[in-house]
């Protein structure tokens, strides 16, 4: 973390985990422990089914609330999907876009991400665009090409003046849910690459104002070293965010 404009952002991606009671218990614990949110921004991304309940329980706290995915159209015949106005209507103000599980397990296309990002921004929802290479892509020297493709398609319809509302999450696929974490050097290299691409595309100031998170096996034991890397502005946490014992030390990291 270097730029004071970029407040540290700690995001919890609960994926398809926890039941309603455990989701709400976790939110209550977070609410009680979180201060005024002055020095760091914390947001949870529960299963869509529980978003309205979490919105009610988290009211009056600085906890941000986000969906794990959404469709780019406002309404229509899209069975199983939810739209930006639906999310806004129940108090959701963030969304994950292009998580690697959406891309790899559900075959979501690169160009969809740009449309989703556009829809999110147009409805005042703060998107986190997830990008990251697989192990094969890294080993075959394609990391930069993959990140560039995911960034250029994901940000295709985003304007420079909107970039301060966009967060990018670098999540190497080989580090997600595997226990294998990128080294601070690997994270630093990828984040610098992403920032350089943003600078080239949108200009110096917008690129400096865009937060870039690291995701992939973030734990209490590695959060401080990751957050000490210049260019790492926060973390997107999966497994370790499912329990207060492991998520609170991440939220309260010393830095
Ligand atoms: P993980 O997941 O922390 O369990 O590796 C991160 C993510 O998928 O966002």
Tab-separated table of C-alpha atoms and ligand atoms in Angstrom:
chain	number	residue	atom	x	y	z
A	1	UNK	CA	0.000	0.000	0.000
A	2	UNK	CA	1.561	3.260	-1.040
A	3	UNK	CA	-1.083	5.674	-2.240
A	4	UNK	CA	-3.184	7.144	0.620
A	5	UNK	CA	-6.026	7.678	-1.887
A	6	UNK	CA	-6.414	3.926	-2.066
A	7	UNK	CA	-7.897	2.867	1.256
A	8	UNK	CA	-7.068	-0.795	2.083
A	9	UNK	CA	-9.966	-2.939	0.899
A	10	UNK	CA	-10.679	-6.343	2.480
A	11	UNK	CA	-13.342	-8.319	0.648
A	12	UNK	CA	-14.857	-11.641	1.736
A	13	UNK	CA	-16.060	-13.928	-1.038
A	14	UNK	CA	-18.235	-16.533	0.651
A	15	UNK	CA	-18.964	-18.376	-2.619
A	16	UNK	CA	-21.582	-21.158	-2.200
A	17	UNK	CA	-20.831	-21.619	1.496
A	18	UNK	CA	-22.529	-21.113	4.865
A	19	UNK	CA	-26.234	-21.229	5.669
A	20	UNK	CA	-28.445	-18.283	6.558
A	21	UNK	CA	-27.802	-18.509	10.311
A	22	UNK	CA	-24.036	-18.719	9.911
A	23	UNK	CA	-23.985	-15.855	7.400
A	24	UNK	CA	-25.926	-13.586	9.732
A	25	UNK	CA	-23.886	-14.627	12.797
A	26	UNK	CA	-20.678	-13.773	10.953
A	27	UNK	CA	-22.052	-10.407	9.866
A	28	UNK	CA	-23.100	-9.610	13.452
A	29	UNK	CA	-19.607	-10.443	14.742
A	30	UNK	CA	-18.021	-8.271	12.047
A	31	UNK	CA	-20.398	-5.433	12.782
A	32	UNK	CA	-19.529	-5.543	16.481
A	33	UNK	CA	-15.767	-5.642	15.824
A	34	UNK	CA	-15.435	-3.211	12.952
A	35	UNK	CA	-14.686	0.350	13.942
A	36	UNK	CA	-15.945	3.289	11.942
A	37	UNK	CA	-14.349	2.008	8.726
A	38	UNK	CA	-12.119	5.080	8.572
A	39	UNK	CA	-8.833	3.336	7.886
A	40	UNK	CA	-9.953	0.249	5.951
A	41	UNK	CA	-12.907	-0.815	3.857
A	42	UNK	CA	-14.487	-4.207	4.517
A	43	UNK	CA	-17.110	-5.829	2.312
A	44	UNK	CA	-18.823	-9.215	2.259
A	45	UNK	CA	-20.088	-11.093	-0.786
A	46	UNK	CA	-22.574	-13.711	0.500
A	47	UNK	CA	-24.669	-16.074	-1.606
A	48	UNK	CA	-27.334	-14.019	-3.420
A	49	UNK	CA	-30.131	-15.657	-1.461
A	50	UNK	CA	-28.952	-13.989	1.761
A	51	UNK	CA	-28.187	-10.500	0.426
A	52	UNK	CA	-31.399	-8.881	1.644
A	53	UNK	CA	-30.985	-10.353	5.146
A	54	UNK	CA	-27.376	-9.207	5.307
A	55	UNK	CA	-28.415	-5.731	4.147
A	56	UNK	CA	-30.854	-5.551	7.085
A	57	UNK	CA	-28.417	-6.905	9.679
A	58	UNK	CA	-25.443	-4.808	8.543
A	59	UNK	CA	-27.406	-1.570	8.512
A	60	UNK	CA	-25.730	1.186	10.499
A	61	UNK	CA	-22.263	-0.339	10.066
A	62	UNK	CA	-19.587	0.425	7.472
A	63	UNK	CA	-19.690	-3.173	6.140
A	64	UNK	CA	-20.002	-3.111	2.358
A	65	UNK	CA	-22.325	-5.590	0.682
A	66	UNK	CA	-21.828	-7.204	-2.680
A	67	UNK	CA	-23.159	-9.920	-4.981
A	68	UNK	CA	-20.891	-12.603	-6.449
A	69	UNK	CA	-22.184	-12.120	-9.989
A	70	UNK	CA	-24.915	-10.393	-11.983
A	71	UNK	CA	-26.308	-10.104	-15.504
A	72	UNK	CA	-25.767	-7.005	-17.651
A	73	UNK	CA	-29.380	-6.639	-18.774
A	74	UNK	CA	-31.871	-4.907	-16.508
A	75	UNK	CA	-34.573	-7.544	-16.951
A	76	UNK	CA	-35.706	-10.249	-19.333
A	77	UNK	CA	-35.799	-13.947	-20.061
A	78	UNK	CA	-32.524	-14.921	-18.349
A	79	UNK	CA	-33.457	-17.822	-16.082
A	80	UNK	CA	-31.348	-17.989	-12.954
A	81	UNK	CA	-29.847	-14.516	-13.327
A	82	UNK	CA	-30.132	-11.322	-11.277
A	83	UNK	CA	-29.787	-7.747	-12.515
A	84	UNK	CA	-28.156	-4.548	-11.290
A	85	UNK	CA	-31.481	-2.783	-10.516
A	86	UNK	CA	-32.614	-5.836	-8.524
A	87	UNK	CA	-29.422	-5.679	-6.475
A	88	UNK	CA	-29.670	-1.931	-5.939
A	89	UNK	CA	-33.291	-2.364	-4.917
A	90	UNK	CA	-32.317	-4.394	-1.864
A	91	UNK	CA	-29.357	-2.250	-0.853
A	92	UNK	CA	-26.482	-4.063	-2.581
A	93	UNK	CA	-23.782	-1.672	-3.751
A	94	UNK	CA	-20.944	-3.931	-4.931
A	95	UNK	CA	-20.438	-6.890	-7.237
A	96	UNK	CA	-17.722	-9.374	-8.214
A	97	UNK	CA	-17.261	-9.638	-11.954
A	98	UNK	CA	-15.375	-12.370	-13.766
A	99	UNK	CA	-14.336	-14.477	-10.801
A	100	UNK	CA	-12.211	-17.345	-12.130
A	101	UNK	CA	-14.846	-19.856	-11.003
A	102	UNK	CA	-17.380	-18.062	-13.217
A	103	UNK	CA	-14.904	-18.013	-16.102
A	104	UNK	CA	-13.611	-21.586	-15.770
A	105	UNK	CA	-16.460	-23.624	-14.258
A	106	UNK	CA	-19.348	-21.784	-15.913
A	107	UNK	CA	-17.595	-20.753	-19.112
A	108	UNK	CA	-18.452	-17.073	-18.866
A	109	UNK	CA	-16.942	-15.225	-21.790
A	110	UNK	CA	-14.412	-12.407	-21.588
A	111	UNK	CA	-16.663	-9.980	-23.442
A	112	UNK	CA	-19.522	-10.497	-20.986
A	113	UNK	CA	-17.384	-8.959	-18.248
A	114	UNK	CA	-17.198	-5.622	-20.039
A	115	UNK	CA	-20.980	-5.506	-20.317
A	116	UNK	CA	-21.423	-6.477	-16.670
A	117	UNK	CA	-18.962	-3.803	-15.566
A	118	UNK	CA	-20.777	-1.219	-17.664
A	119	UNK	CA	-24.142	-2.219	-16.155
A	120	UNK	CA	-22.739	-2.119	-12.619
A	121	UNK	CA	-21.274	1.371	-13.040
A	122	UNK	CA	-24.438	2.664	-14.702
A	123	UNK	CA	-26.440	1.535	-11.666
A	124	UNK	CA	-24.023	2.884	-9.055
A	125	UNK	CA	-22.718	-0.540	-8.109
A	126	UNK	CA	-18.983	-0.764	-7.364
A	127	UNK	CA	-17.470	-3.628	-9.361
A	128	UNK	CA	-14.464	-5.781	-8.551
A	129	UNK	CA	-13.106	-7.136	-11.826
A	130	UNK	CA	-11.259	-10.404	-11.191
A	131	UNK	CA	-8.377	-11.362	-13.451
A	132	UNK	CA	-5.720	-14.051	-13.220
A	133	UNK	CA	-3.782	-16.689	-15.092
A	134	UNK	CA	-3.842	-20.483	-14.721
A	135	UNK	CA	-0.704	-22.412	-13.864
A	136	UNK	CA	-0.299	-23.583	-17.466
A	137	UNK	CA	-0.621	-20.025	-18.726
A	138	UNK	CA	1.997	-18.819	-16.230
A	139	UNK	CA	4.385	-21.677	-17.051
A	140	UNK	CA	4.079	-21.078	-20.779
A	141	UNK	CA	4.860	-17.377	-20.428
A	142	UNK	CA	1.345	-16.167	-21.231
A	143	UNK	CA	0.587	-14.376	-17.978
A	144	UNK	CA	0.854	-10.854	-19.357
A	145	UNK	CA	-1.194	-11.731	-22.448
A	146	UNK	CA	-3.947	-13.281	-20.316
A	147	UNK	CA	-4.103	-10.359	-17.895
A	148	UNK	CA	-4.112	-7.892	-20.781
A	149	UNK	CA	-6.952	-9.742	-22.519
A	150	UNK	CA	-9.045	-9.929	-19.351
A	151	UNK	CA	-8.420	-6.257	-18.537
A	152	UNK	CA	-9.119	-4.960	-22.019
A	153	UNK	CA	-12.354	-6.924	-22.411
A	154	UNK	CA	-13.454	-6.288	-18.825
A	155	UNK	CA	-12.843	-2.542	-19.024
A	156	UNK	CA	-13.927	-2.141	-22.642
A	157	UNK	CA	-16.901	0.100	-21.794
A	158	UNK	CA	-15.433	1.850	-18.765
A	159	UNK	CA	-14.415	5.524	-18.950
A	160	UNK	CA	-11.264	6.946	-17.366
A	161	UNK	CA	-13.298	9.087	-14.965
A	162	UNK	CA	-15.070	5.953	-13.695
A	163	UNK	CA	-11.906	4.070	-12.831
A	164	UNK	CA	-11.816	5.282	-9.214
A	165	UNK	CA	-15.065	3.323	-8.703
A	166	UNK	CA	-13.555	0.162	-10.164
A	167	UNK	CA	-11.417	-2.323	-8.242
A	168	UNK	CA	-9.316	-4.952	-9.988
A	169	UNK	CA	-8.552	-8.207	-8.161
A	170	UNK	CA	-5.495	-10.144	-9.273
A	171	UNK	CA	-6.303	-13.753	-8.462
A	172	UNK	CA	-3.871	-16.292	-9.907
A	173	UNK	CA	-6.070	-19.332	-10.549
A	174	UNK	CA	-3.385	-21.676	-9.188
A	175	UNK	CA	-3.561	-19.942	-5.796
A	176	UNK	CA	-7.352	-19.983	-5.363
A	177	UNK	CA	-8.483	-22.467	-2.737
A	178	UNK	CA	-5.224	-24.399	-3.052
A	179	UNK	CA	-3.354	-23.132	-0.005
A	180	UNK	CA	-0.626	-22.042	-2.387
A	181	UNK	CA	-0.153	-18.298	-2.187
A	182	UNK	CA	1.686	-16.037	-4.608
A	183	UNK	CA	4.919	-14.750	-3.129
A	184	UNK	CA	5.045	-11.005	-2.439
A	185	UNK	CA	7.368	-10.776	-5.472
A	186	UNK	CA	4.910	-12.584	-7.762
A	187	UNK	CA	2.007	-10.469	-6.521
A	188	UNK	CA	4.084	-7.307	-6.874
A	189	UNK	CA	5.062	-8.165	-10.441
A	190	UNK	CA	1.469	-8.870	-11.516
A	191	UNK	CA	0.074	-5.792	-9.778
A	192	UNK	CA	2.709	-3.580	-11.355
A	193	UNK	CA	1.836	-5.087	-14.748
A	194	UNK	CA	-1.873	-4.355	-14.187
A	195	UNK	CA	-1.186	-0.794	-13.015
A	196	UNK	CA	1.043	-0.167	-16.053
A	197	UNK	CA	-1.700	-1.411	-18.368
A	198	UNK	CA	-4.253	0.850	-16.645
A	199	UNK	CA	-1.874	3.800	-16.995
A	200	UNK	CA	-1.405	3.144	-20.697
A	201	UNK	CA	-5.118	2.800	-21.281
A	202	UNK	CA	-6.634	5.446	-19.000
A	203	UNK	CA	-3.789	7.780	-18.009
A	204	UNK	CA	-1.691	8.354	-14.911
A	205	UNK	CA	-4.245	9.788	-12.480
A	206	UNK	CA	-7.131	7.351	-13.112
A	207	UNK	CA	-4.692	4.417	-12.923
A	208	UNK	CA	-3.318	5.673	-9.601
A	209	UNK	CA	-6.826	5.882	-8.142
A	210	UNK	CA	-7.837	2.327	-9.048
A	211	UNK	CA	-7.368	-0.205	-6.276
A	212	UNK	CA	-5.813	-3.561	-7.096
A	213	UNK	CA	-6.484	-6.410	-4.647
A	214	UNK	CA	-4.656	-9.712	-4.338
A	215	UNK	CA	-6.693	-12.915	-3.978
A	216	UNK	CA	-5.701	-16.554	-3.609
A	217	UNK	CA	-5.199	-18.373	-0.288
A	218	UNK	CA	-4.957	-15.197	1.783
A	219	UNK	CA	-4.647	-16.171	5.468
A	220	UNK	CA	-3.946	-14.433	8.788
A	221	UNK	CA	-0.308	-15.569	8.458
A	222	UNK	CA	0.324	-13.998	5.030
A	223	UNK	CA	-1.921	-10.927	4.907
A	224	UNK	CA	0.613	-8.474	6.370
A	225	UNK	CA	3.396	-9.469	3.975
A	226	UNK	CA	1.037	-9.254	0.983
A	227	UNK	CA	-0.281	-5.881	2.119
A	228	UNK	CA	3.263	-4.578	2.501
A	229	UNK	CA	3.809	-4.962	-1.248
A	230	UNK	CA	3.589	-1.607	-3.010
A	231	UNK	CA	0.646	-1.793	-5.442
A	232	UNK	CA	-1.311	-4.292	-3.291
A	233	UNK	CA	-4.267	-2.237	-2.068
A	234	UNK	CA	-6.257	-4.969	-0.395
A	235	UNK	CA	-7.212	-8.625	-0.433
A	236	UNK	CA	-10.061	-10.760	-1.723
A	237	UNK	CA	-10.460	-13.667	0.677
A	238	UNK	CA	-12.324	-16.936	0.124
A	239	UNK	CA	-11.788	-19.852	2.522
A	240	UNK	CA	-10.298	-17.841	5.378
A	241	UNK	CA	-13.251	-15.438	5.363
A	242	UNK	CA	-15.764	-18.133	6.329
A	243	UNK	CA	-14.914	-18.097	10.031
A	244	UNK	CA	-14.527	-15.180	12.426
A	245	UNK	CA	-11.353	-16.770	13.894
A	246	UNK	CA	-9.567	-16.504	10.577
A	247	UNK	CA	-11.295	-13.509	8.993
A	248	UNK	CA	-10.999	-11.045	11.901
A	249	UNK	CA	-7.181	-11.272	12.050
A	250	UNK	CA	-7.138	-10.530	8.305
A	251	UNK	CA	-9.468	-7.554	8.698
A	252	UNK	CA	-7.390	-6.311	11.627
A	253	UNK	CA	-3.977	-6.920	10.010
A	254	UNK	CA	-1.225	-4.655	11.267
A	255	UNK	CA	-0.209	-2.317	8.528
B	1	LIG	P1	-9.355	-18.485	-1.461
B	1	LIG	O1	-10.351	-17.851	-2.548
B	1	LIG	O2	-9.011	-17.382	-0.487
B	1	LIG	O3	-10.137	-19.600	-0.815
B	1	LIG	O4	-8.152	-18.965	-2.197
B	1	LIG	C1	-10.135	-16.567	-3.063
B	1	LIG	C2	-11.166	-16.228	-4.106
B	1	LIG	O5	-11.572	-17.106	-4.870
B	1	LIG	O6	-11.615	-15.077	-4.191
